[in-house]
Short mmCIF file of C-alpha atoms in Angstrom, two decimals:
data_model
loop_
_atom_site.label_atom_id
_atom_site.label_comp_id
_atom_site.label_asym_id
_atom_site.label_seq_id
_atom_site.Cartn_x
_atom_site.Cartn_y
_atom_site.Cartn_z
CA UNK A 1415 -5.43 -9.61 -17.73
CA UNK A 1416 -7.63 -10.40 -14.72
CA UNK A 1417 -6.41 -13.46 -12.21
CA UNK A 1418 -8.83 -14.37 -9.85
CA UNK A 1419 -6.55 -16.45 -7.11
CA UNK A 1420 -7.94 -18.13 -4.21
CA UNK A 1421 -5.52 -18.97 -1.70
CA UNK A 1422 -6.21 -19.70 2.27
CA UNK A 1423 -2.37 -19.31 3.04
CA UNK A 1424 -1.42 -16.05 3.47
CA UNK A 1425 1.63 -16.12 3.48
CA UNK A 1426 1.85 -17.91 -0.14
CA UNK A 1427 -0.82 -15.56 -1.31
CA UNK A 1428 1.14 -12.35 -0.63
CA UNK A 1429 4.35 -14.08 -2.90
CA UNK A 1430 1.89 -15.37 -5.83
CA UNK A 1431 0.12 -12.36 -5.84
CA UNK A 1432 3.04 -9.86 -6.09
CA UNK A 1433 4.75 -11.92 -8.72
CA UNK A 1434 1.40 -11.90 -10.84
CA UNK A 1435 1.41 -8.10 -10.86
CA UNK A 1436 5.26 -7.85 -11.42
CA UNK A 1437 4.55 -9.81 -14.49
CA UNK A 1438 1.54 -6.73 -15.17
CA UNK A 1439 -1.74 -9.36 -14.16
CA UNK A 1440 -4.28 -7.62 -12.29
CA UNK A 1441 -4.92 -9.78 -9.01
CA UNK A 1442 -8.06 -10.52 -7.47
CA UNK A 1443 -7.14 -12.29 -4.66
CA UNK A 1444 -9.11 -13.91 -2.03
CA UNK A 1445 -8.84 -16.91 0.66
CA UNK A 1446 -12.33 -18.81 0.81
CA UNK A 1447 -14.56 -20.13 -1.94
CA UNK A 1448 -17.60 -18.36 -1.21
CA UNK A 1449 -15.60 -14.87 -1.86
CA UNK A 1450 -14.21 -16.97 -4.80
CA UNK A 1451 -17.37 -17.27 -6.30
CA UNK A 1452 -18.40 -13.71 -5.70
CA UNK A 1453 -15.42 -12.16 -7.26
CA UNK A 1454 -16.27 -14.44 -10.30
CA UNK A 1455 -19.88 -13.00 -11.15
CA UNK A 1456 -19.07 -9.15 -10.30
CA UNK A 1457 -15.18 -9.02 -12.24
CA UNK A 1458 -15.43 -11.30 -14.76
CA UNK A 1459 -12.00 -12.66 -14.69
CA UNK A 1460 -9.74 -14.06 -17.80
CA UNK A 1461 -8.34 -16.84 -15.89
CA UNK A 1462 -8.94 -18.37 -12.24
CA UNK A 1463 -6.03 -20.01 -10.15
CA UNK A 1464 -7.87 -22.10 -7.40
CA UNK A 1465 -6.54 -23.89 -4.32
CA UNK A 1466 -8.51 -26.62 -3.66
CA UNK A 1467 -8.44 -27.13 0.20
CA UNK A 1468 -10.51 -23.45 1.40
CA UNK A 1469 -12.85 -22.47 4.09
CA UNK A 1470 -16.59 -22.37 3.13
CA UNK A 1471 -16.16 -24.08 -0.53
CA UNK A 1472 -13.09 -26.24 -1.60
CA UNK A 1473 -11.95 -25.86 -5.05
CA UNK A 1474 -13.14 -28.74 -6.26
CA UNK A 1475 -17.03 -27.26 -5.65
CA UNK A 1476 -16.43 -23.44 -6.69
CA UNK A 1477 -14.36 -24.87 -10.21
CA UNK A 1478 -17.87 -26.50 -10.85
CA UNK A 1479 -19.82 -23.72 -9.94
CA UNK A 1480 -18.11 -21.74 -12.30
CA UNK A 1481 -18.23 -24.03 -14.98
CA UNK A 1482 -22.29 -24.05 -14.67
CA UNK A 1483 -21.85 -20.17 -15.26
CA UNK A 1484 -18.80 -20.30 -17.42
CA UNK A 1485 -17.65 -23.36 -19.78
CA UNK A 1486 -14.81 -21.65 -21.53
CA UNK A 1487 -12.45 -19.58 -18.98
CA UNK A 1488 -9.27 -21.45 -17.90
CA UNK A 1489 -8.58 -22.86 -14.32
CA UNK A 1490 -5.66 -23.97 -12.63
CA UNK A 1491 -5.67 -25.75 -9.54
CA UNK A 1492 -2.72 -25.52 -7.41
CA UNK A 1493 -2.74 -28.04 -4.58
CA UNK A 1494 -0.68 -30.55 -2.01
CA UNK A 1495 -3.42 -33.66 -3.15
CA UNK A 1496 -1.49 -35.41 -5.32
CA UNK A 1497 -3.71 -38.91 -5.42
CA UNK A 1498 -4.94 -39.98 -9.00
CA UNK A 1499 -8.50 -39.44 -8.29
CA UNK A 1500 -8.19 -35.89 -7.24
CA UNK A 1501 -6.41 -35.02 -10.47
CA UNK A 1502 -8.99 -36.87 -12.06
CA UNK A 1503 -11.64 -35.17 -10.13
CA UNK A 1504 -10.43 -31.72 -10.94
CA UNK A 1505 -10.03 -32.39 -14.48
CA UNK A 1506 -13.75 -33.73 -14.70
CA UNK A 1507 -14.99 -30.75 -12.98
CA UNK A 1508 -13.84 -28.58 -15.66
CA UNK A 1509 -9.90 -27.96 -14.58
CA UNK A 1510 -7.39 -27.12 -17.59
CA UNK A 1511 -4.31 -27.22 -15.46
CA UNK A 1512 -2.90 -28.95 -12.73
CA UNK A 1513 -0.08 -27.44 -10.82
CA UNK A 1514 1.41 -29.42 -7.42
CA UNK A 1515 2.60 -27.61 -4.47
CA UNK A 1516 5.24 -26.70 -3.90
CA UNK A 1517 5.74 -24.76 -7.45
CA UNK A 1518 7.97 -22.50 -8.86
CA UNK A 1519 6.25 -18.87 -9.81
CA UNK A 1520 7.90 -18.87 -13.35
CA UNK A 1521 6.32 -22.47 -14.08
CA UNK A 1522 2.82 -21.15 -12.72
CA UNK A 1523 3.26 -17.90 -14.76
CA UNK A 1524 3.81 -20.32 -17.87
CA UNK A 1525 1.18 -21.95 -17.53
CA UNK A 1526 -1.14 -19.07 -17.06
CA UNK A 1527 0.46 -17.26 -20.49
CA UNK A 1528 -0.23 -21.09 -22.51
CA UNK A 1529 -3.75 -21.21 -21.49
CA UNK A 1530 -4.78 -17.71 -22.08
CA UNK A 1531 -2.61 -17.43 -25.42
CA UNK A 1532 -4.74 -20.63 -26.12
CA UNK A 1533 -8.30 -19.09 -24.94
CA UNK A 1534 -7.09 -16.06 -27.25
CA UNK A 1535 -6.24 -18.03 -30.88
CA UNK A 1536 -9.75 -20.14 -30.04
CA UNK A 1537 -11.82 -16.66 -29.84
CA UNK A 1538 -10.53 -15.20 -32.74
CA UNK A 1539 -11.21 -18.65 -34.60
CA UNK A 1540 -14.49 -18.74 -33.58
CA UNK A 1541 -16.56 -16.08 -35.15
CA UNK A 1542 -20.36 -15.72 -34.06
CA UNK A 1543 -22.61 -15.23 -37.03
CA UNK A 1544 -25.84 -12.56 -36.16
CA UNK A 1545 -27.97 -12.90 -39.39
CA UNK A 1546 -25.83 -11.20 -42.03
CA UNK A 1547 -23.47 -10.29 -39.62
CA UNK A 1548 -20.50 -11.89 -38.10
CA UNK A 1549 -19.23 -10.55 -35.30
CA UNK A 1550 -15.23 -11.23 -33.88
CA UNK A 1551 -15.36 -10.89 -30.06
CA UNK A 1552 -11.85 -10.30 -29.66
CA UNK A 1553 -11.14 -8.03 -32.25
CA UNK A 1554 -14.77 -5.75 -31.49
CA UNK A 1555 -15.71 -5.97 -34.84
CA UNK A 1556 -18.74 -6.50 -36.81
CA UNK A 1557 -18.54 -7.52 -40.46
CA UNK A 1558 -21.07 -7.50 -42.97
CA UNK A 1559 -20.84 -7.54 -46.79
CA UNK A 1560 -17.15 -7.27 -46.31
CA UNK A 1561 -17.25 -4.07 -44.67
CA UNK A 1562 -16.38 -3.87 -40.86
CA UNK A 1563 -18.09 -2.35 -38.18
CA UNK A 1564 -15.86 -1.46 -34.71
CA UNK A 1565 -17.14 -1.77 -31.51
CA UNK A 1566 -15.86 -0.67 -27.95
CA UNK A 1567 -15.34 -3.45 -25.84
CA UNK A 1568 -18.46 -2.66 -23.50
CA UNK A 1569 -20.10 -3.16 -26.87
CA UNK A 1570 -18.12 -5.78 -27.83
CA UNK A 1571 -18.70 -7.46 -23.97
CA UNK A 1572 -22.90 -6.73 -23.90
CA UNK A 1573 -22.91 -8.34 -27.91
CA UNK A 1574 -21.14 -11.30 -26.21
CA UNK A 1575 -23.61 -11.96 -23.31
CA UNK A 1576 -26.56 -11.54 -25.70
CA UNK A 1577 -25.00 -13.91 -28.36
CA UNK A 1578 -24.38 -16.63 -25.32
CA UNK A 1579 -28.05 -16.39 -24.17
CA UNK A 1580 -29.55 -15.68 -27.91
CA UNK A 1581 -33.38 -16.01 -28.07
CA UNK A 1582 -32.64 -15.91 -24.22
CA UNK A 1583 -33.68 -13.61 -21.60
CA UNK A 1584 -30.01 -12.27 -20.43
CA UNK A 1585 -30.28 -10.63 -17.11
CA UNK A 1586 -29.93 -6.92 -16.31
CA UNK A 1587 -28.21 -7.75 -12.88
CA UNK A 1588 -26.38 -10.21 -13.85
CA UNK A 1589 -24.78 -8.07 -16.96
CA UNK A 1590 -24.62 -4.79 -14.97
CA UNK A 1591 -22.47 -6.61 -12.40
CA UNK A 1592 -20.25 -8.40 -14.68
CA UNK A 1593 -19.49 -5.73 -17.19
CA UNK A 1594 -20.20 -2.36 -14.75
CA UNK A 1595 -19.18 -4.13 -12.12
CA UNK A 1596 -22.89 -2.46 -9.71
CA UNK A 1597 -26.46 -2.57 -11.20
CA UNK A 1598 -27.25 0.86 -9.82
CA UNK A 1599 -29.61 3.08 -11.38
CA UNK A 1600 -26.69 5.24 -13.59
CA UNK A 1601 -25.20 2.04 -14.74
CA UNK A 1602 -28.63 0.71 -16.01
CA UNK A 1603 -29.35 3.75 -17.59
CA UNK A 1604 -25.59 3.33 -19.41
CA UNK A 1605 -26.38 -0.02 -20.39
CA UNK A 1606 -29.67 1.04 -22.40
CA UNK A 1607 -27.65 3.28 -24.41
CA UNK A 1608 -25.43 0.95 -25.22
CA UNK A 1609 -28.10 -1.55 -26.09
CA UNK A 1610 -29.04 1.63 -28.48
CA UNK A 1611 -25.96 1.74 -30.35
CA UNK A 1612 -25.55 -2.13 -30.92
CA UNK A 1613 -29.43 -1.73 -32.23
CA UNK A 1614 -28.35 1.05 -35.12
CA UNK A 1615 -25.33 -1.41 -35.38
CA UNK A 1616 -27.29 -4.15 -36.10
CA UNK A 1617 -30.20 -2.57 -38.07
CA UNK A 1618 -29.40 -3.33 -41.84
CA UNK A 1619 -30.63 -6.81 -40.94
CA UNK A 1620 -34.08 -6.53 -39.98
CA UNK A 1621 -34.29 -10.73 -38.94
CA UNK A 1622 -32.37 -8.95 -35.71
CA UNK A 1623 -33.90 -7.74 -32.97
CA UNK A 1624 -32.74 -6.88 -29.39
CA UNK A 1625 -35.66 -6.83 -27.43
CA UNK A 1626 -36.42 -5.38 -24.04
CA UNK A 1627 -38.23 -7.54 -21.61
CA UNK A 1628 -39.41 -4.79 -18.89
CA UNK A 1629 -38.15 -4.83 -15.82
CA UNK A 1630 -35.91 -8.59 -16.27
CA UNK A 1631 -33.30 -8.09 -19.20
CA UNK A 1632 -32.94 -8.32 -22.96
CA UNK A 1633 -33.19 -10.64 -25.60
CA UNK A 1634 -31.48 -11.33 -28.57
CA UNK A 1635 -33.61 -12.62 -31.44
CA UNK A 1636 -32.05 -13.55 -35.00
#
């Protein structure tokens, strides 16, 4: 699992970020919110710890950034404000945690396992129906007329992305970057394959079509 941890104070950061990948998280760490931000759109992390007071954005204005982009992955904010209306704030802004400084590592690795085991249980509850089709984003699986359909998860990722933006233009930059992590030429040329197989995937329901949209992105039309 991906944490992406903003943190100004270094010397913090270093004791956060080596207990996160003791405990096998893979940390993205950074210490302003403009870097914050960044990191967000190219790695596509599973959960985002944020202080709140940062050079070039504070917390509070990268959370709702992110939450323009992103409505569903989980944010803690660890911080020294400890006023009612900054909890409030946060927690308007999109927060799902709230964690005061000073804190204990085990209590902020807690935390971090509840919300992702809750992200988790709410995914696989929620299938997306594509026609006929209904496809499980967790488990990268299609189903149709009871018989299943596995997909890798770069399959199972690009499915998502079209699904989120259906009968939507998505993006090739923006889904090169947050799935291949560069829109260079090789990766683009990867990503119409893919689009390939999830079309011979998809094809016993001719209502679905993936189209291309030279030169901008894809659409998903069902």
């Amino acid at each position: 699992m991906k944490i992406l941890y903003a943190e100004d104070e270094e010397s913090l950061a270093l004791i956060v970020k080596e207990s996160l990948e003791s405990k096998d998280f893979e940390v993205l760490h950074c210490n302003n919110g403009d870097d914050a931000l960044e990191i967000f759109d190219i790695k596509n992390p599973d959960i985002i710890v944020l202080d709140i007071m940062m050079p070039k954005k504070d917390g509070f204005t990268v959370a709702k950034e992110i939450r323009q982009k992103d409505k569903n992955v989980p944010i803690i904010f660890l911080t020294a404000k400890i006023q009612t209306k900054d909890v409030v704030l946060g927690f308007e802004l999109g927060a799902n945690d709230y964690l005061k400084k000073p804190f204990s590592i085990e209590e902020l690795i807690v935390r971090i396992h509840s919300l992702l085991n809750r992200r988790t249980r709410k995914s696989i509850e929620q299938n997306i129906k594509i026609g006929s089709y209904t496809f499980n984003h967790i488990k990268q699986q299609l189903v149709k007329d009871e018989v299943s359909i596995s997909l890798t998860h770069r399959e199972s990722e690009l499915l998502f992305y079209l699904c989120k933006n259906r009968n939507d233009i998505l993006e090739r930059t923006f889904i090169l970057n947050k799935i291949w992590g560069d829109d260079d030429f090789y990766n683009a040329r990867s990503m119409d394959v893919f689009i390939t197989k999830l079309r011979k995937k998809l094809k016993k329901d001719n209502t679905i079509q993936i189209i291309n949209i030279r030169g901008i992105g894809y659409k998903l039309i069902c």
